[in-house]
Short mmCIF file of C-alpha atoms and ligand atoms in Angstrom, two decimals:
data_model
loop_
_atom_site.label_atom_id
_atom_site.label_comp_id
_atom_site.label_asym_id
_atom_site.label_seq_id
_atom_site.Cartn_x
_atom_site.Cartn_y
_atom_site.Cartn_z
CA MET A 1 97.15 101.95 85.76
CA SER A 2 96.99 102.68 81.83
CA GLU A 3 94.93 105.87 82.80
CA GLN A 4 98.71 107.05 84.25
CA HIS A 5 99.93 107.62 80.73
CA GLU A 6 97.67 110.28 80.01
CA MET A 7 98.49 112.49 83.24
CA ARG A 8 101.09 114.81 82.98
CA LEU A 9 103.67 114.82 85.62
CA ALA A 10 102.61 117.66 88.07
CA THR A 11 99.70 115.17 88.14
CA LYS A 12 101.14 112.40 88.57
CA VAL A 13 103.42 113.24 91.37
CA ILE A 14 99.95 113.94 93.40
CA HIS A 15 98.04 111.05 92.09
CA SER A 16 99.72 108.10 90.47
CA GLY A 17 99.43 104.94 92.17
CA GLN A 18 96.80 106.54 95.17
CA ARG A 19 93.69 106.07 96.01
CA PRO A 20 91.71 107.01 98.77
CA ASP A 21 91.44 104.50 101.84
CA PRO A 22 88.71 101.72 100.90
CA VAL A 23 87.50 101.77 104.71
CA THR A 24 87.94 105.44 105.80
CA GLY A 25 88.44 107.59 102.67
CA ALA A 26 91.70 108.87 103.72
CA VAL A 27 93.32 110.56 101.00
CA MET A 28 96.92 109.95 101.84
CA PRO A 29 97.83 106.35 102.94
CA SER A 30 98.16 105.92 106.81
CA ILE A 31 102.07 104.85 108.50
CA SER A 32 100.92 101.33 108.62
CA VAL A 33 103.42 99.91 111.56
CA ALA A 34 102.07 96.51 112.30
CA SER A 35 104.91 93.96 111.52
CA THR A 36 102.36 91.16 110.74
CA TYR A 37 98.74 90.59 109.64
CA ALA A 38 95.96 88.53 111.13
CA GLN A 39 94.60 85.22 108.85
CA SER A 40 91.46 84.15 108.99
CA SER A 41 92.68 80.56 108.43
CA PRO A 42 96.08 79.73 107.84
CA GLY A 43 97.10 81.16 104.45
CA VAL A 44 93.73 82.98 104.37
CA HIS A 45 94.70 86.58 104.21
CA GLN A 46 94.54 89.64 102.51
CA GLY A 47 97.38 90.18 100.84
CA PHE A 48 99.28 90.84 103.69
CA GLU A 49 101.27 88.14 105.68
CA TYR A 50 104.62 90.11 107.06
CA SER A 51 105.78 93.27 106.59
CA ARG A 52 109.49 93.09 105.29
CA VAL A 53 106.96 91.42 102.23
CA GLN A 54 103.84 92.96 102.10
CA ASN A 55 103.70 96.61 103.64
CA PRO A 56 100.64 99.09 102.35
CA THR A 57 102.31 102.20 102.83
CA ARG A 58 105.61 101.08 101.19
CA TYR A 59 103.38 99.84 98.17
CA ALA A 60 101.54 103.21 97.99
CA LEU A 61 104.86 104.99 97.55
CA GLU A 62 106.56 102.17 95.30
CA ARG A 63 103.46 102.61 93.05
CA MET A 64 103.61 106.05 92.66
CA VAL A 65 107.29 105.66 91.73
CA GLY A 66 106.43 103.01 89.03
CA GLY A 67 103.72 105.94 87.73
CA LEU A 68 106.18 108.62 87.48
CA GLU A 69 108.76 106.49 85.70
CA SER A 70 106.23 105.09 83.66
CA ALA A 71 107.46 101.43 84.61
CA GLY A 72 103.70 100.40 82.77
CA LEU A 73 103.51 97.94 85.00
CA SER A 74 99.55 96.82 86.21
CA GLU A 75 99.06 96.20 90.03
CA GLU A 76 98.22 92.65 89.28
CA GLU A 77 102.11 92.48 87.33
CA ASP A 78 103.75 93.59 90.57
CA PRO A 79 102.02 95.34 93.81
CA GLY A 80 103.88 98.61 93.26
CA CYS A 81 103.50 98.73 89.65
CA GLY A 82 107.27 98.47 89.04
CA GLY A 83 108.08 100.58 92.08
CA PHE A 84 110.36 99.44 95.00
CA ALA A 85 111.74 101.10 97.67
CA PHE A 86 114.73 100.40 99.56
CA CYS A 87 116.32 101.78 102.91
CA SER A 88 118.87 103.57 101.11
CA GLY A 89 120.21 104.59 97.80
CA MET A 90 123.09 102.11 98.06
CA ALA A 91 120.86 99.29 99.45
CA ALA A 92 118.90 99.93 95.94
CA ILE A 93 122.22 99.64 93.76
CA ALA A 94 123.42 96.59 95.93
CA ASN A 95 120.08 94.87 95.36
CA ILE A 96 120.06 95.63 91.36
CA VAL A 97 123.44 94.56 91.22
CA GLU A 98 121.90 90.91 92.71
CA LEU A 99 120.12 90.69 89.67
CA ILE A 100 123.23 89.41 87.72
CA PRO A 101 125.55 86.12 88.32
CA ALA A 102 128.59 86.33 90.26
CA GLY A 103 131.92 86.92 88.29
CA SER A 104 129.93 89.42 86.03
CA ARG A 105 131.35 92.46 83.87
CA ILE A 106 129.94 96.04 84.79
CA VAL A 107 130.38 98.73 82.34
CA ALA A 108 130.10 101.89 84.60
CA MET A 109 130.02 105.54 84.10
CA ASP A 110 133.52 106.93 84.70
CA ASP A 111 132.47 109.93 86.91
CA LEU A 112 130.25 108.02 89.89
CA TYR A 113 129.02 108.46 92.85
CA GLY A 114 131.86 107.64 95.30
CA GLY A 115 129.55 105.34 97.51
CA THR A 116 128.68 103.23 94.43
CA GLY A 117 132.12 102.91 93.22
CA ARG A 118 133.07 101.80 96.54
CA LEU A 119 130.59 99.02 96.28
CA PHE A 120 131.59 97.66 93.17
CA THR A 121 135.44 97.72 93.45
CA GLN A 122 135.97 97.43 97.28
CA VAL A 123 132.88 95.16 98.22
CA LEU A 124 131.42 93.46 95.16
CA ALA A 125 134.69 93.17 93.33
CA GLU A 126 135.72 90.78 96.71
CA SER A 127 132.73 89.02 97.38
CA ARG A 128 131.32 88.45 93.94
CA GLY A 129 133.70 88.86 91.60
CA MET A 130 132.25 91.43 89.85
CA ARG A 131 135.06 93.20 87.60
CA THR A 132 133.62 96.72 86.74
CA ALA A 133 135.10 98.79 83.73
CA TYR A 134 135.42 102.56 84.44
CA VAL A 135 134.57 104.32 80.99
CA ASP A 136 134.01 108.08 80.12
CA LEU A 137 130.34 107.36 78.63
CA THR A 138 130.33 111.05 77.14
CA ASP A 139 131.94 109.40 74.42
CA PRO A 140 129.75 106.41 72.81
CA ALA A 141 133.03 104.91 70.90
CA ALA A 142 134.72 104.53 74.10
CA PHE A 143 131.69 102.50 75.50
CA GLU A 144 131.48 100.59 72.61
CA ARG A 145 135.09 99.37 72.95
CA GLU A 146 134.64 98.23 76.12
CA LEU A 147 131.32 96.66 75.65
CA THR A 148 131.74 92.94 75.63
CA PRO A 149 129.09 90.50 75.24
CA GLU A 150 129.74 89.27 78.83
CA THR A 151 128.88 92.24 80.15
CA LYS A 152 125.48 91.97 82.51
CA LEU A 153 125.15 95.55 83.83
CA VAL A 154 125.83 99.34 82.01
CA TRP A 155 125.31 101.69 85.11
CA LEU A 156 125.99 105.12 84.64
CA GLU A 157 124.64 108.60 86.23
CA ALA A 158 123.90 111.67 84.18
CA PRO A 159 124.29 114.50 85.04
CA THR A 160 127.38 113.40 87.21
CA ASN A 161 128.55 114.50 90.34
CA PRO A 162 129.97 117.12 90.67
CA LEU A 163 131.06 117.42 87.16
CA LEU A 164 127.60 117.32 85.75
CA LYS A 165 128.96 115.31 82.67
CA LEU A 166 125.47 114.12 80.56
CA VAL A 167 125.13 110.92 79.01
CA ASP A 168 123.17 110.33 75.77
CA LEU A 169 120.93 107.37 77.28
CA PRO A 170 119.13 106.24 73.76
CA ALA A 171 123.04 106.15 71.95
CA ILE A 172 124.06 103.81 75.13
CA ALA A 173 121.02 101.61 74.86
CA LYS A 174 121.32 101.29 71.13
CA ILE A 175 124.63 100.35 71.18
CA ALA A 176 124.27 98.38 74.30
CA ARG A 177 121.21 95.99 72.89
CA ARG A 178 123.19 95.56 69.63
CA GLN A 179 126.52 94.44 71.03
CA ALA A 180 125.48 93.08 74.77
CA PRO A 181 121.92 91.74 74.69
CA ASP A 182 122.23 90.49 78.27
CA ALA A 183 123.13 93.52 80.07
CA ILE A 184 120.58 95.43 81.90
CA LEU A 185 120.97 99.00 81.67
CA GLY A 186 120.54 101.09 84.88
CA CYS A 187 120.57 105.30 85.15
CA ASP A 188 121.01 106.19 88.66
CA SER A 189 118.65 109.50 88.35
CA THR A 190 119.20 111.19 91.69
CA PHE A 191 120.26 114.10 89.86
CA THR A 192 117.21 114.87 87.86
CA SER A 193 114.85 113.22 89.73
CA SER A 194 111.79 111.94 88.10
CA ILE A 195 110.80 115.51 86.56
CA ASN A 196 113.76 116.62 84.45
CA MET A 197 114.36 113.19 83.10
CA ARG A 198 113.00 109.26 82.58
CA PRO A 199 115.54 106.93 81.80
CA LEU A 200 112.89 104.11 81.13
CA GLU A 201 111.48 106.21 78.33
CA LEU A 202 114.82 106.63 76.56
CA GLY A 203 115.27 102.72 76.57
CA PHE A 204 116.93 101.84 79.69
CA ASP A 205 115.57 99.21 81.78
CA ILE A 206 115.93 100.34 85.24
CA ALA A 207 115.95 104.01 87.22
CA MET A 208 117.35 104.19 90.38
CA HIS A 209 116.89 107.30 92.51
CA SER A 210 118.59 107.92 96.30
CA SER A 211 115.40 108.97 97.14
CA THR A 212 117.28 111.19 100.22
CA LYS A 213 117.97 113.79 97.73
CA PHE A 214 115.32 115.53 95.36
CA MET A 215 112.93 112.79 95.60
CA ASN A 216 112.23 113.32 99.07
CA GLY A 217 113.67 116.88 99.06
CA HIS A 218 113.55 117.52 102.54
CA SER A 219 116.37 116.22 103.90
CA ASP A 220 114.69 113.99 106.84
CA ALA A 221 114.76 110.45 105.44
CA VAL A 222 117.53 107.87 103.84
CA GLY A 223 116.07 105.92 101.19
CA GLY A 224 116.43 104.26 97.52
CA LEU A 225 114.10 103.92 94.53
CA ILE A 226 114.18 101.67 91.86
CA ALA A 227 111.60 101.19 88.55
CA THR A 228 111.52 98.96 85.80
CA ASN A 229 109.30 98.06 83.04
CA ARG A 230 110.69 94.81 82.68
CA ARG A 231 108.22 92.34 84.33
CA ASP A 232 111.19 89.66 84.70
CA ILE A 233 113.41 92.11 86.74
CA ALA A 234 110.47 93.29 88.67
CA GLU A 235 109.74 89.94 89.50
CA ARG A 236 113.21 89.29 90.35
CA LEU A 237 113.32 92.44 92.35
CA ARG A 238 110.56 91.49 94.46
CA PHE A 239 112.04 88.53 95.31
CA LEU A 240 115.35 89.97 96.06
CA GLN A 241 113.84 92.50 98.05
CA MET A 242 111.74 90.37 100.18
CA SER A 243 115.27 87.93 100.40
CA VAL A 244 117.78 90.62 101.30
CA GLY A 245 115.44 92.61 103.16
CA ALA A 246 116.53 96.02 102.84
CA VAL A 247 113.20 97.51 102.26
CA LEU A 248 112.01 101.33 103.17
CA PRO A 249 110.36 101.30 106.57
CA PRO A 250 106.42 102.45 106.85
CA PHE A 251 107.29 105.77 108.54
CA ASP A 252 110.05 106.84 105.52
CA SER A 253 107.86 105.62 103.06
CA TYR A 254 105.18 107.70 104.26
CA LEU A 255 107.82 111.09 104.24
CA THR A 256 108.88 109.92 101.02
CA LEU A 257 105.41 109.79 99.27
CA ARG A 258 104.84 113.29 101.27
CA GLY A 259 107.98 114.83 99.69
CA ILE A 260 107.42 113.38 96.21
CA LYS A 261 103.99 115.42 96.25
CA THR A 262 105.57 118.87 95.94
CA LEU A 263 108.31 117.05 93.62
CA ALA A 264 107.17 119.19 90.24
CA ILE A 265 106.90 122.41 91.81
CA ARG A 266 110.06 122.03 93.81
CA MET A 267 112.01 120.91 90.96
CA ALA A 268 110.51 123.74 89.05
CA LYS A 269 112.06 126.21 91.69
CA HIS A 270 115.35 123.90 91.64
CA ASN A 271 115.72 124.67 87.85
CA GLU A 272 114.49 128.28 87.51
CA SER A 273 116.90 129.59 90.84
CA SER A 274 119.63 127.62 89.69
CA MET A 275 119.58 129.06 86.13
CA ARG A 276 119.73 132.46 87.47
CA ILE A 277 122.84 131.55 89.99
CA ALA A 278 124.75 130.04 87.17
CA LYS A 279 124.20 133.16 85.08
CA PHE A 280 125.03 135.37 88.33
CA LEU A 281 127.98 133.17 88.88
CA ASP A 282 129.41 133.06 85.35
CA GLN A 283 129.81 136.78 85.02
CA HIS A 284 131.56 137.12 88.87
CA ALA A 285 135.00 138.14 88.65
CA LYS A 286 136.15 135.34 91.13
CA VAL A 287 134.90 132.73 88.94
CA GLU A 288 137.19 131.09 86.49
CA ARG A 289 134.57 128.84 84.91
CA VAL A 290 131.08 127.53 85.37
CA LEU A 291 129.29 124.18 84.93
CA TYR A 292 125.79 123.67 84.84
CA PRO A 293 123.82 121.99 81.79
CA GLY A 294 121.72 124.97 80.95
CA LEU A 295 124.50 127.32 80.39
CA PRO A 296 125.58 127.67 76.63
CA SER A 297 129.05 127.07 77.40
CA HIS A 298 128.13 123.54 78.80
CA PRO A 299 130.53 120.99 76.40
CA GLN A 300 126.82 119.07 76.19
CA HIS A 301 124.37 122.04 76.44
CA GLU A 302 122.72 120.66 73.18
CA LEU A 303 122.41 116.98 74.63
CA ALA A 304 121.26 118.63 77.75
CA LYS A 305 118.10 120.81 75.87
CA LYS A 306 117.26 117.43 73.94
CA GLN A 307 117.33 115.28 76.91
CA LEU A 308 116.73 116.68 80.33
CA ASP A 309 113.30 118.46 80.78
CA GLY A 310 114.83 120.89 83.27
CA PHE A 311 118.60 121.77 83.74
CA GLY A 312 118.66 120.74 87.95
CA GLY A 313 119.55 122.42 90.77
CA ILE A 314 123.35 121.62 91.05
CA VAL A 315 125.77 124.43 90.12
CA THR A 316 129.35 123.99 90.21
CA ILE A 317 132.04 126.56 89.99
CA PHE A 318 135.53 126.77 89.78
CA LEU A 319 137.36 129.51 91.59
CA LYS A 320 140.02 131.55 90.09
CA ASP A 321 142.01 131.33 93.44
CA GLY A 322 142.17 127.51 94.15
CA LEU A 323 141.75 126.41 97.90
CA GLU A 324 141.91 129.61 99.78
CA GLU A 325 139.26 131.34 97.80
CA ALA A 326 137.01 128.22 98.23
CA ARG A 327 137.39 127.96 101.73
CA ARG A 328 136.76 131.64 102.40
CA LEU A 329 133.36 131.26 100.55
CA LEU A 330 132.32 128.28 102.11
CA GLU A 331 132.92 129.61 105.52
CA ARG A 332 131.39 132.88 104.85
CA VAL A 333 128.22 131.98 103.49
CA ARG A 334 125.30 132.46 105.77
CA LEU A 335 121.85 130.75 103.97
CA PHE A 336 123.92 127.99 102.14
CA ALA A 337 124.67 125.51 104.70
CA LEU A 338 127.93 123.61 104.17
CA ALA A 339 127.02 120.33 104.53
CA GLU A 340 127.36 116.84 102.13
CA SER A 341 124.28 115.72 100.24
CA LEU A 342 121.98 117.78 97.76
CA GLY A 343 118.44 117.88 96.68
CA GLY A 344 116.67 119.48 99.64
CA VAL A 345 114.78 122.43 100.13
CA GLU A 346 117.44 124.02 101.58
CA SER A 347 120.47 125.35 99.77
CA LEU A 348 123.78 123.41 100.05
CA VAL A 349 127.25 124.35 99.73
CA GLU A 350 130.43 121.47 99.62
CA HIS A 351 133.59 121.16 98.72
CA PRO A 352 134.23 117.80 96.84
CA ALA A 353 137.91 117.47 97.31
CA ILE A 354 137.89 117.64 100.84
CA MET A 355 134.43 116.38 101.53
CA THR A 356 132.02 114.07 99.27
CA HIS A 357 135.11 112.74 97.10
CA ALA A 358 137.42 112.50 99.69
CA SER A 359 137.81 108.76 99.14
CA VAL A 360 138.67 109.41 95.55
CA SER A 361 142.56 109.25 95.04
CA PRO A 362 144.08 112.80 94.47
CA GLU A 363 145.39 111.35 91.19
CA ARG A 364 142.11 109.88 90.15
CA ARG A 365 140.33 113.60 91.00
CA ALA A 366 142.95 115.41 88.82
CA GLU A 367 142.03 112.94 86.16
CA LEU A 368 138.78 113.59 86.58
CA GLY A 369 139.07 117.72 86.91
CA ILE A 370 137.83 117.95 90.56
CA SER A 371 140.48 120.64 91.89
CA ASP A 372 140.96 122.09 95.07
CA SER A 373 139.15 125.32 93.44
CA LEU A 374 136.16 123.26 92.46
CA VAL A 375 132.63 124.16 94.59
CA ARG A 376 129.92 122.62 94.39
CA PHE A 377 126.23 124.27 94.76
CA SER A 378 123.03 122.70 95.51
CA VAL A 379 120.40 125.28 95.06
CA GLY A 380 117.27 125.11 97.41
CA ILE A 381 113.63 126.74 97.10
CA GLU A 382 114.42 129.73 98.98
CA ASP A 383 113.86 133.26 97.33
CA CYS A 384 116.53 133.17 94.44
CA ASP A 385 117.29 137.35 95.40
CA ASP A 386 118.31 136.02 98.54
CA LEU A 387 120.60 133.01 97.94
CA ILE A 388 122.43 135.37 95.44
CA ALA A 389 122.99 138.10 97.88
CA ASP A 390 124.57 135.65 100.18
CA ILE A 391 126.99 134.14 97.49
CA GLU A 392 127.70 137.93 96.76
CA GLN A 393 128.70 138.56 100.29
CA ALA A 394 130.54 135.48 100.38
CA LEU A 395 132.85 136.08 97.63
CA GLY A 396 132.86 139.78 98.09
C1 PLP B 401 123.36 109.91 97.81
C2 PLP B 401 123.50 109.51 96.56
C3 PLP B 401 123.72 107.74 95.86
C4 PLP B 401 123.59 107.26 97.82
O1 PLP B 401 122.34 107.30 98.24
P1 PLP B 401 122.21 107.10 99.89
O2 PLP B 401 120.62 107.10 100.22
O3 PLP B 401 122.89 108.19 100.60
O4 PLP B 401 122.65 105.72 100.00
C5 PLP B 401 123.81 107.08 95.11
N1 PLP B 401 123.48 108.38 93.93
C6 PLP B 401 124.27 109.44 93.92
C7 PLP B 401 124.20 110.22 92.52
C8 PLP B 401 123.63 110.13 95.48
O5 PLP B 401 123.90 110.97 95.18
#
């Protein structure tokens, strides 16, 4: 797949790892629903035995993901070229944690997706004795202090949810390689998609996405994607995918591959409209503060310019009048749907303290800065003037 390195991203989202069907010439893979494949003699087959293990539709998606994230593995090295598809983002993360031994130490970003914190602390701490240290990784010195040589996994998100904190990935990788050479470095890339940032190019071992969000982008399939450029990790993950069995089904693999075909143009629109909406909100009398990596007022704007190819589709605001104002805004919006999730073509808005982050204790929310006046927008690809008019009337 070496020719993929010369392709630009907008071309890769169409062609990476794809080829016409050898029998019919079909330009999209068929949705291959068979659970089993006929063998001509015991053990003699065309590389496909049983659909949990090998599925052509899933492989097509996986090769795409490997290509998009610059995994750089050939199809001979791994049938998904270093890309993997699981039945949810959480299933993908759970399989990644299976790469490290029981009782391991994990160092994770303090502002993590709630479900990931729950998996680490309420499931894996009990079942596998995992110990997770939550650290503010915006501060590499704090990371260095927490990083013991026994650390087996470093896990972060950047930008985080909903505070849009960034992490300097090359700086973290440099410290980790020196101080905990055995640690696997993983980044949950859900908020950037493969278009705005690619962790493997920044020194990480694993990029992971909840494809439920931007990668599929149409709010019609739950899934999780992983890419790795390390052959040893790819081999083990392929074994785990087969053994644990949390695979993405063929129909969802097809939908996700179809969604990715428009990822580059969707992200361009998400990036552009979010920037406009962030600027609009920044000027609004009822808004106390806007958090958006593209605004010079973002505490890590310089890092954002260096590390991101686009500032993303999520805009977070603090309203001046707290919960009451937030409730009014959320009840009055017409185009923005009041809903959890993000990254779809349709615009969504939500209240983290009551909705997505309700499972985070009030004390912890206060520590992180997720207040009752905080509202998070996921900016869709509708006409941006309509979106701004909608927010304007809802705040009015
Ligand atoms: C949604 C989400 C997940 C979990 O993914 P599912 O597909 O819902 O299992 C993980 N990380 C982040 C950042 C997310 O937004």
